[in-house]
Every structure is written in structure tokens, then in C-alpha cells.
PDB file of C-alpha atoms in Angstrom:
ATOM      1  CA  UNK A   1      -4.318  19.644  14.063  1.00  0.00           C
ATOM      2  CA  UNK A   2      -5.755  16.622  12.252  1.00  0.00           C
ATOM      3  CA  UNK A   3      -3.791  15.490   9.210  1.00  0.00           C
ATOM      4  CA  UNK A   4      -5.847  15.736   6.021  1.00  0.00           C
ATOM      5  CA  UNK A   5      -5.664  13.143   3.270  1.00  0.00           C
ATOM      6  CA  UNK A   6      -4.810  15.127   0.149  1.00  0.00           C
ATOM      7  CA  UNK A   7      -4.722  12.131  -2.202  1.00  0.00           C
ATOM      8  CA  UNK A   8      -0.990  11.813  -2.777  1.00  0.00           C
ATOM      9  CA  UNK A   9       2.204  10.989  -0.959  1.00  0.00           C
ATOM     10  CA  UNK A  10       5.864  11.774  -1.473  1.00  0.00           C
ATOM     11  CA  UNK A  11       7.659   8.420  -1.695  1.00  0.00           C
ATOM     12  CA  UNK A  12      11.219   8.216  -0.463  1.00  0.00           C
ATOM     13  CA  UNK A  13      14.118   7.322  -2.749  1.00  0.00           C
ATOM     14  CA  UNK A  14      14.087   3.639  -1.750  1.00  0.00           C
ATOM     15  CA  UNK A  15      10.437   3.115  -2.788  1.00  0.00           C
ATOM     16  CA  UNK A  16       9.696   0.949  -5.824  1.00  0.00           C
ATOM     17  CA  UNK A  17       9.449   3.126  -8.922  1.00  0.00           C
ATOM     18  CA  UNK A  18       9.291   2.939 -12.711  1.00  0.00           C
ATOM     19  CA  UNK A  19      12.435   4.943 -13.424  1.00  0.00           C
ATOM     20  CA  UNK A  20      14.612   7.845 -12.419  1.00  0.00           C
ATOM     21  CA  UNK A  21      14.539  11.375 -13.799  1.00  0.00           C
ATOM     22  CA  UNK A  22      17.758  13.299 -14.387  1.00  0.00           C
ATOM     23  CA  UNK A  23      17.820  16.991 -15.238  1.00  0.00           C
ATOM     24  CA  UNK A  24      21.049  17.255 -17.198  1.00  0.00           C
ATOM     25  CA  UNK A  25      23.412  20.131 -16.373  1.00  0.00           C
ATOM     26  CA  UNK A  26      23.751  22.971 -18.861  1.00  0.00           C
ATOM     27  CA  UNK A  27      25.558  26.313 -18.998  1.00  0.00           C
ATOM     28  CA  UNK A  28      22.520  28.594 -19.290  1.00  0.00           C
ATOM     29  CA  UNK A  29      22.045  29.265 -15.566  1.00  0.00           C
ATOM     30  CA  UNK A  30      25.517  29.070 -14.030  1.00  0.00           C
ATOM     31  CA  UNK A  31      27.706  30.023 -16.989  1.00  0.00           C
ATOM     32  CA  UNK A  32      30.325  28.425 -19.191  1.00  0.00           C
ATOM     33  CA  UNK A  33      31.989  25.328 -17.811  1.00  0.00           C
ATOM     34  CA  UNK A  34      29.143  24.302 -15.482  1.00  0.00           C
ATOM     35  CA  UNK A  35      27.987  21.259 -17.451  1.00  0.00           C
ATOM     36  CA  UNK A  36      31.581  20.248 -18.163  1.00  0.00           C
ATOM     37  CA  UNK A  37      32.352  20.144 -14.423  1.00  0.00           C
ATOM     38  CA  UNK A  38      29.343  17.911 -13.752  1.00  0.00           C
ATOM     39  CA  UNK A  39      29.090  15.725 -16.862  1.00  0.00           C
ATOM     40  CA  UNK A  40      31.158  12.802 -15.489  1.00  0.00           C
ATOM     41  CA  UNK A  41      28.858  12.584 -12.459  1.00  0.00           C
ATOM     42  CA  UNK A  42      25.715  12.552 -14.617  1.00  0.00           C
ATOM     43  CA  UNK A  43      27.242   9.956 -16.962  1.00  0.00           C
ATOM     44  CA  UNK A  44      28.039   7.771 -13.948  1.00  0.00           C
ATOM     45  CA  UNK A  45      24.529   8.205 -12.524  1.00  0.00           C
ATOM     46  CA  UNK A  46      22.889   7.246 -15.818  1.00  0.00           C
ATOM     47  CA  UNK A  47      25.199   4.262 -16.268  1.00  0.00           C
ATOM     48  CA  UNK A  48      24.669   3.008 -12.716  1.00  0.00           C
ATOM     49  CA  UNK A  49      20.891   3.399 -12.881  1.00  0.00           C
ATOM     50  CA  UNK A  50      20.788   1.474 -16.160  1.00  0.00           C
ATOM     51  CA  UNK A  51      23.016  -1.271 -14.764  1.00  0.00           C
ATOM     52  CA  UNK A  52      20.506  -1.703 -11.930  1.00  0.00           C
ATOM     53  CA  UNK A  53      17.640  -2.153 -14.397  1.00  0.00           C
ATOM     54  CA  UNK A  54      16.230   1.366 -14.134  1.00  0.00           C
ATOM     55  CA  UNK A  55      14.608   3.360 -16.892  1.00  0.00           C
ATOM     56  CA  UNK A  56      16.259   6.766 -17.150  1.00  0.00           C
ATOM     57  CA  UNK A  57      14.275   9.841 -18.147  1.00  0.00           C
ATOM     58  CA  UNK A  58      16.533  12.742 -19.055  1.00  0.00           C
ATOM     59  CA  UNK A  59      15.366  16.329 -19.157  1.00  0.00           C
ATOM     60  CA  UNK A  60      17.431  18.385 -21.587  1.00  0.00           C
ATOM     61  CA  UNK A  61      17.303  22.177 -21.755  1.00  0.00           C
ATOM     62  CA  UNK A  62      16.750  22.289 -25.519  1.00  0.00           C
ATOM     63  CA  UNK A  63      17.096  20.168 -28.654  1.00  0.00           C
ATOM     64  CA  UNK A  64      20.803  21.005 -28.970  1.00  0.00           C
ATOM     65  CA  UNK A  65      21.496  19.897 -25.408  1.00  0.00           C
ATOM     66  CA  UNK A  66      19.546  16.684 -26.108  1.00  0.00           C
ATOM     67  CA  UNK A  67      21.821  15.902 -29.054  1.00  0.00           C
ATOM     68  CA  UNK A  68      24.896  16.727 -26.935  1.00  0.00           C
ATOM     69  CA  UNK A  69      23.725  14.431 -24.104  1.00  0.00           C
ATOM     70  CA  UNK A  70      22.732  11.595 -26.435  1.00  0.00           C
ATOM     71  CA  UNK A  71      26.096  11.702 -28.221  1.00  0.00           C
ATOM     72  CA  UNK A  72      27.966  11.935 -24.910  1.00  0.00           C
ATOM     73  CA  UNK A  73      26.246   8.840 -23.481  1.00  0.00           C
ATOM     74  CA  UNK A  74      26.460   6.915 -26.748  1.00  0.00           C
ATOM     75  CA  UNK A  75      30.193   7.667 -27.029  1.00  0.00           C
ATOM     76  CA  UNK A  76      30.621   6.317 -23.474  1.00  0.00           C
ATOM     77  CA  UNK A  77      29.155   3.003 -24.664  1.00  0.00           C
ATOM     78  CA  UNK A  78      25.934   3.376 -22.693  1.00  0.00           C
ATOM     79  CA  UNK A  79      22.979   1.344 -23.939  1.00  0.00           C
ATOM     80  CA  UNK A  80      20.373   3.905 -24.981  1.00  0.00           C
ATOM     81  CA  UNK A  81      17.428   1.454 -25.081  1.00  0.00           C
ATOM     82  CA  UNK A  82      16.111   2.412 -21.626  1.00  0.00           C
ATOM     83  CA  UNK A  83      16.764   6.149 -21.881  1.00  0.00           C
ATOM     84  CA  UNK A  84      14.230   8.663 -23.082  1.00  0.00           C
ATOM     85  CA  UNK A  85      14.495  12.419 -23.398  1.00  0.00           C
ATOM     86  CA  UNK A  86      12.258  15.373 -22.673  1.00  0.00           C
ATOM     87  CA  UNK A  87      13.067  18.906 -23.731  1.00  0.00           C
ATOM     88  CA  UNK A  88      12.133  21.288 -20.935  1.00  0.00           C
ATOM     89  CA  UNK A  89      14.049  24.488 -20.214  1.00  0.00           C
ATOM     90  CA  UNK A  90      14.965  24.324 -16.511  1.00  0.00           C
ATOM     91  CA  UNK A  91      17.267  26.379 -14.339  1.00  0.00           C
ATOM     92  CA  UNK A  92      18.832  23.710 -12.123  1.00  0.00           C
ATOM     93  CA  UNK A  93      19.698  20.013 -11.996  1.00  0.00           C
ATOM     94  CA  UNK A  94      17.783  19.109  -8.832  1.00  0.00           C
ATOM     95  CA  UNK A  95      14.682  17.391 -10.209  1.00  0.00           C
ATOM     96  CA  UNK A  96      13.234  16.656  -6.786  1.00  0.00           C
ATOM     97  CA  UNK A  97      13.117  20.412  -6.122  1.00  0.00           C
ATOM     98  CA  UNK A  98      11.781  21.553  -9.489  1.00  0.00           C
ATOM     99  CA  UNK A  99      10.082  18.705 -11.366  1.00  0.00           C
ATOM    100  CA  UNK A 100       6.441  17.660 -11.114  1.00  0.00           C
ATOM    101  CA  UNK A 101       5.432  15.015  -8.611  1.00  0.00           C
ATOM    102  CA  UNK A 102       3.078  12.269  -9.740  1.00  0.00           C
ATOM    103  CA  UNK A 103       0.369  10.978  -7.428  1.00  0.00           C
TER     104      UNK A 103
END
């Protein structure tokens, strides 16, 4: 079967890109304690990405989660200049599986 050109590709993780998207953990899908178990990992990811010059786009479940995440990162001493937030109710943290893909 001949491969069709559909006008977009799925770049791999090492490809040059503008920034990285993180869907922040919350307790709405997996219950109480879920985000608390994962928060140190997400803090470390955001901090590491920023230290490597990345922009970080964070998807928060709702406006209250956005405030929680902002305060959490700020209290950790993370520079918030290259972080932006989007409020989008989502059911999991795996952005590559659930987020839109840009062409």
C-alpha cells in the first residue's frame, strides 16, 4: 500500500520544539491523594525543562487547580516567566495520548 501524505507528521521527543506541555495531576479521576503522590515529579519536570530553556505550558483541570499549581511552583522558587497555563478539564496526565497535535 502506498503511503499517503496527509499534511502532518508526529515529531519525536528529541525534535526541536517551542515548548513542552504538562497536564498537571489532579484528584478528579483517580481519587484523593493522586496529585499529592505525583506532584514532586511534575515540579521536577517543570524545573528541569525551564533550566534547559524550555517554555512550559501547563494544563490545569480548573481555575482552582491552576491557583494550586501556580502557588506550588512559586513556593518552590521556580521562575514563572516562561510558564503559561490553560484550563482544560482532562482525565489523565499523559498529554501525548490526549492533547491535540499541531501540524
